[in-house]
XYZ file of C-alpha atoms in Angstrom:
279
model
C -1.636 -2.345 1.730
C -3.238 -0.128 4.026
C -6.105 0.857 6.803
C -8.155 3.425 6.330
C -8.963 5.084 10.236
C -11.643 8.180 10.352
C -13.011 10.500 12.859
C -14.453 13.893 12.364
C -12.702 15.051 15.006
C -9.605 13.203 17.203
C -9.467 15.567 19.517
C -8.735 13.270 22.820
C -11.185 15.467 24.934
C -14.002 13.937 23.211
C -15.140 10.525 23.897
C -14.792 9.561 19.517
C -11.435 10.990 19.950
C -9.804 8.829 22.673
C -11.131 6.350 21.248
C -10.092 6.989 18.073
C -6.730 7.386 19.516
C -7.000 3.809 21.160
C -7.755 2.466 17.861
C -4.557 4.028 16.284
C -2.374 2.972 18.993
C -3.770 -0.732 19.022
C -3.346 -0.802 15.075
C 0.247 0.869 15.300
C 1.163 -2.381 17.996
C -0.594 -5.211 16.420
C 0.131 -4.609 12.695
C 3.400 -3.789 12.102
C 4.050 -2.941 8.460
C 0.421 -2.172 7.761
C 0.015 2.185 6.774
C -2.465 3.387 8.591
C -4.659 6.524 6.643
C -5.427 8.664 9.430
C -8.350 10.463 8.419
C -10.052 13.167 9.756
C -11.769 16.589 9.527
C -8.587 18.699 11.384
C -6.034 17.009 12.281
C -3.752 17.114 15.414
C -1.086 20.088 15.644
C 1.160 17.462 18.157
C 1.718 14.259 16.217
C 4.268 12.921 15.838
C 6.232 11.490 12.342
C 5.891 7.814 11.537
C 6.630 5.122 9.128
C 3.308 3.363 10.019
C 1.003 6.243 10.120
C -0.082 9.026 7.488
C -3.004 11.588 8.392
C -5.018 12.675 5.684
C -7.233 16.014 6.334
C -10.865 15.197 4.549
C -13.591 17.968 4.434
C -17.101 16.065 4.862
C -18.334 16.456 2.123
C -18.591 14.691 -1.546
C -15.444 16.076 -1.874
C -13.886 14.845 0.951
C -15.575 10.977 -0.115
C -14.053 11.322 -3.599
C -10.494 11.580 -2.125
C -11.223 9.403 0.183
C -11.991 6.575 -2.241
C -8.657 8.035 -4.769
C -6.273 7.280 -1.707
C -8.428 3.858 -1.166
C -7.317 3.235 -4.851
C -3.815 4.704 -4.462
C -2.671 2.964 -1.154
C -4.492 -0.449 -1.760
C -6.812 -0.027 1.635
C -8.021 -3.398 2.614
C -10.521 -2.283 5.583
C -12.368 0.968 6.718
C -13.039 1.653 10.102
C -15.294 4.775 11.555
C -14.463 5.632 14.569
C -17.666 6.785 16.777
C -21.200 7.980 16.181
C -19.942 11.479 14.244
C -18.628 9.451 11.989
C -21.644 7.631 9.774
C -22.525 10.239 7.950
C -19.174 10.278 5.850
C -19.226 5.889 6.130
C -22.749 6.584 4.028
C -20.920 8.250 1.622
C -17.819 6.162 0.671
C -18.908 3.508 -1.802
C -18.820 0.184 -0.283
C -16.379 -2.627 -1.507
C -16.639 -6.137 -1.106
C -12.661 -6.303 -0.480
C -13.043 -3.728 1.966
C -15.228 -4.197 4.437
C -16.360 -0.977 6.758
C -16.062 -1.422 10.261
C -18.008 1.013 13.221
C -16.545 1.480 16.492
C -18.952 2.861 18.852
C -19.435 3.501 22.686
C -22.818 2.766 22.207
C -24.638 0.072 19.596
C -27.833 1.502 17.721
C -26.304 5.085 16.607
C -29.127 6.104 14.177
C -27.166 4.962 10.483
C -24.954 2.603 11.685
C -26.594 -0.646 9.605
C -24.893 1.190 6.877
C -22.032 -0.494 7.989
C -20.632 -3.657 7.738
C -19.586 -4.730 11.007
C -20.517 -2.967 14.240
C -18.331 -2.800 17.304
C -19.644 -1.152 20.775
C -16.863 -0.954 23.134
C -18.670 0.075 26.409
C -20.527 -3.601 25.764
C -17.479 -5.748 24.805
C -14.445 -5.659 26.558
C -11.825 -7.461 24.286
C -13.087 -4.937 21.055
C -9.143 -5.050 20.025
C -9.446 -8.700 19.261
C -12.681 -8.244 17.524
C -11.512 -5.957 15.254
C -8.431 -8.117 14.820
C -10.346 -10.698 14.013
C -11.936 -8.755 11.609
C -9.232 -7.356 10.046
C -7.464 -10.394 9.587
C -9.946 -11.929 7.261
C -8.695 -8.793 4.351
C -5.647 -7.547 6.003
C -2.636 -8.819 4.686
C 0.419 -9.485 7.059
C 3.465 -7.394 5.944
C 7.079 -8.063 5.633
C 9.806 -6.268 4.625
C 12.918 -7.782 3.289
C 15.784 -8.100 0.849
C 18.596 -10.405 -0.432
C 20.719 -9.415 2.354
C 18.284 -11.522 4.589
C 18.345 -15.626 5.020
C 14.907 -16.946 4.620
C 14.981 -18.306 8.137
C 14.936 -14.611 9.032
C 11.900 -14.065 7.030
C 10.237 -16.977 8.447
C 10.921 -15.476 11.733
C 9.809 -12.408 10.958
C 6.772 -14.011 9.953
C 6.034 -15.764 13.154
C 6.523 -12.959 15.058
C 4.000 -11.220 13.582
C 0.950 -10.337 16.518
C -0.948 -11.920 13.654
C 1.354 -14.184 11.407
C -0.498 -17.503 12.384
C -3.490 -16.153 11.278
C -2.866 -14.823 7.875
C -4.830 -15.290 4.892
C -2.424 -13.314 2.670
C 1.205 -12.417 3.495
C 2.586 -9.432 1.862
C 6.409 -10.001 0.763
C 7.505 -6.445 -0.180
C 10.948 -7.227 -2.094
C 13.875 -4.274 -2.093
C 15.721 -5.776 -4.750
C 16.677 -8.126 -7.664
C 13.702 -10.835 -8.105
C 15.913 -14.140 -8.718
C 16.867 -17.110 -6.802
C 17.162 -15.230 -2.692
C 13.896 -14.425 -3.511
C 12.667 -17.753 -4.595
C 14.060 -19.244 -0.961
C 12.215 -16.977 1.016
C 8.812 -17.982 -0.990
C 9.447 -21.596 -0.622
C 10.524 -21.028 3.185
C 7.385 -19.407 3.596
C 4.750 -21.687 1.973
C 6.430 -24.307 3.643
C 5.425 -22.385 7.058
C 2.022 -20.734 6.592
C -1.170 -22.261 4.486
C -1.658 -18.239 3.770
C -1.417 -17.098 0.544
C 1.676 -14.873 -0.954
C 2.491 -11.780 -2.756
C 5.706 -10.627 -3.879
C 5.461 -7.120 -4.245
C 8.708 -5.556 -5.867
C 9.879 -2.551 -5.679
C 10.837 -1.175 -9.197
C 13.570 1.120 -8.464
C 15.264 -1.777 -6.681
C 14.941 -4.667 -9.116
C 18.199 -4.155 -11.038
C 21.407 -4.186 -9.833
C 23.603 -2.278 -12.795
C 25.639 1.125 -12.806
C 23.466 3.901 -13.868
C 24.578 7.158 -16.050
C 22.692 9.513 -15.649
C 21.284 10.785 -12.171
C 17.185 10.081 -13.732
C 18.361 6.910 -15.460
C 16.531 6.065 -18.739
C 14.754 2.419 -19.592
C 17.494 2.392 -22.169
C 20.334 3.193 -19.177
C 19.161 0.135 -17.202
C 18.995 -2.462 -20.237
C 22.023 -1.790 -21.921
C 23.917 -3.430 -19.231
C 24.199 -7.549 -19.583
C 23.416 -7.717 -16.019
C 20.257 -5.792 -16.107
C 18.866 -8.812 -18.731
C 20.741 -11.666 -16.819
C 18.724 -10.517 -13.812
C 15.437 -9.737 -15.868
C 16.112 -13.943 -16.759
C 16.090 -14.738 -13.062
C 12.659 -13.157 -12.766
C 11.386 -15.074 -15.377
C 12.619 -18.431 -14.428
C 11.582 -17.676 -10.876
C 7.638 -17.071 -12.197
C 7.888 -20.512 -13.510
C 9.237 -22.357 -9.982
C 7.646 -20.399 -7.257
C 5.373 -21.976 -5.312
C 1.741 -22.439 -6.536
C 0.192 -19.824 -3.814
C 2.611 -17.283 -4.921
C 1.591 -13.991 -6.805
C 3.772 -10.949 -8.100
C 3.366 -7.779 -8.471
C 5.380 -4.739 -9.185
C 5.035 -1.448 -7.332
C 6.899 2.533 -7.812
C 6.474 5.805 -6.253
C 7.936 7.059 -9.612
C 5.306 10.276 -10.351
C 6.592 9.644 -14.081
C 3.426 8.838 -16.165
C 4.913 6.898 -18.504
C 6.525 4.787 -15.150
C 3.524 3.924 -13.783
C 2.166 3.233 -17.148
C 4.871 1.010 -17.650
C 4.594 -0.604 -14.611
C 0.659 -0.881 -14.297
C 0.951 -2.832 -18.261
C 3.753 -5.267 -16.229
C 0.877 -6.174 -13.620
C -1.374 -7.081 -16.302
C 1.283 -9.212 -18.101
C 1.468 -11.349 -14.875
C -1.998 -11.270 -14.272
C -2.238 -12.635 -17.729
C 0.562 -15.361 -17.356
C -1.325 -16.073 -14.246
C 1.450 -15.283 -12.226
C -0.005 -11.812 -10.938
C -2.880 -10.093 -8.527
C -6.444 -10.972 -9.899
């Protein structure tokens, strides 16, 4: 899940550009985990590399809208947020969605265009904008954690509540690196047990079988040949059938294979069908 942050231009000499800064720097802090889509019309020559932050270079333009709403797609943004008064001309232009609302952050309210948007935030008139746009943000924002079977589910928990936001999640965002079976089922019954927020176990394909591989691109036929590759496929199933009610699945690749993410986007439906998946 991601944010999606624009500015024409971030240059921090500009009053849209510190503040878009701000913005980035309060989003980096306060939601760990969450990718942040940098957006903008040129971007910086000094930043620097990040786990938690990707900047995307957008002409404005119909063009620029169009890949705007492909990454939006592609990177599962939950929120838009235009950063200062520059800035509405391209939020007219990206289709709105009710799943992702579009927030403006402003110096000053009334900027000729801004009812276009959603929510409007002017930060010369409120002082605590941050926890505005938190609050916000939390309402479609998912919290994210990242974790394995080499951790307890007591870690999890705690990673959970020490989330800036964990007590406040509506959704919580368990993004799996590795086999789906009973470690996994733990950590989801740990968790509801915690938090009235709903779940989402997002596996990571690559990761969900544990068997020696061949050949260094392995084959479908590589992985499933192995008896452990269909005594772990098992555990999945039997864990669909005792997680917790609030729990969905879903499974994700970076594979640029299209018959991969074919594969993987007719798995989705499957457990959207066996109502076990993201509706």
């Amino acid at each position: 899940m991601s944010v999606f942050v624009y500015t024409p231009n971030p240059d921090t000499d500009t009053n849209s550009g510190r503040l878009f800064q701000q913005v980035i720097e309060h989003l980096q802090s306060n939601w760990p985990g969450t990718l942040l889509l940098s957006a903008c019309t040129s971007i910086p020559k000094d930043v620097s590399p990040s786990r938690s932050l990707d900047w995307v270079c957008l002409d404005d333009d119909p063009s620029g809208s169009d890949l705007a709403g492909f990454l939006a797609e592609m990177f599962r943004v939950r929120a838009f947020v235009f950063v200062g008064p520059e800035s509405i001309g391209f939020l007219n232009s990206i289709e709105s969605d009710y799943s992702s609302p579009r927030i403006l952050l402003t110096e000053e309210a009334g900027s000729p265009g801004s009812n276009v948007a959603e929510h409007v935030l002017a930060t010369k008139q409120v002082a605590d904008w941050q926890r505005l746009l938190d609050d916000l943000l939390v309402e479609s924002v998912p919290v994210e954690l990242f974790c394995g079977p080499d951790n307890l589910a007591a870690e999890v928990v705690g990673m959970l509540s020490r989330h800036p936001h964990g007590d406040q999640a509506r959704q919580v965002v368990v993004n799996w690196a590795g086999a789906a079976d009973q470690r996994l089922g733990r950590v989801l019954a740990a968790l509801s047990e915690t938090s009235h927020a709903s779940f989402l176990a997002d596996l990571f394909l690559a990761e969900m079988f544990d068997v020696p591989r061949g050949w260094l691109t392995p084959s479908v036929a590589d992985v499933f040949l192995h008896p452990r590759a269909w005594q772990q496929l098992g555990s999945f199933v039997r864990l669909l059938l005792t997680a917790p009610g609030r729990v969905e699945f879903c499974v994700s690749s970076d594979s640029p294979r299209a018959w991969v993410r074919a594969g993987v986007q007719v798995i989705n439906s499957s457990l959207t069908l066996f109502g076990r998946g993201v509706k």
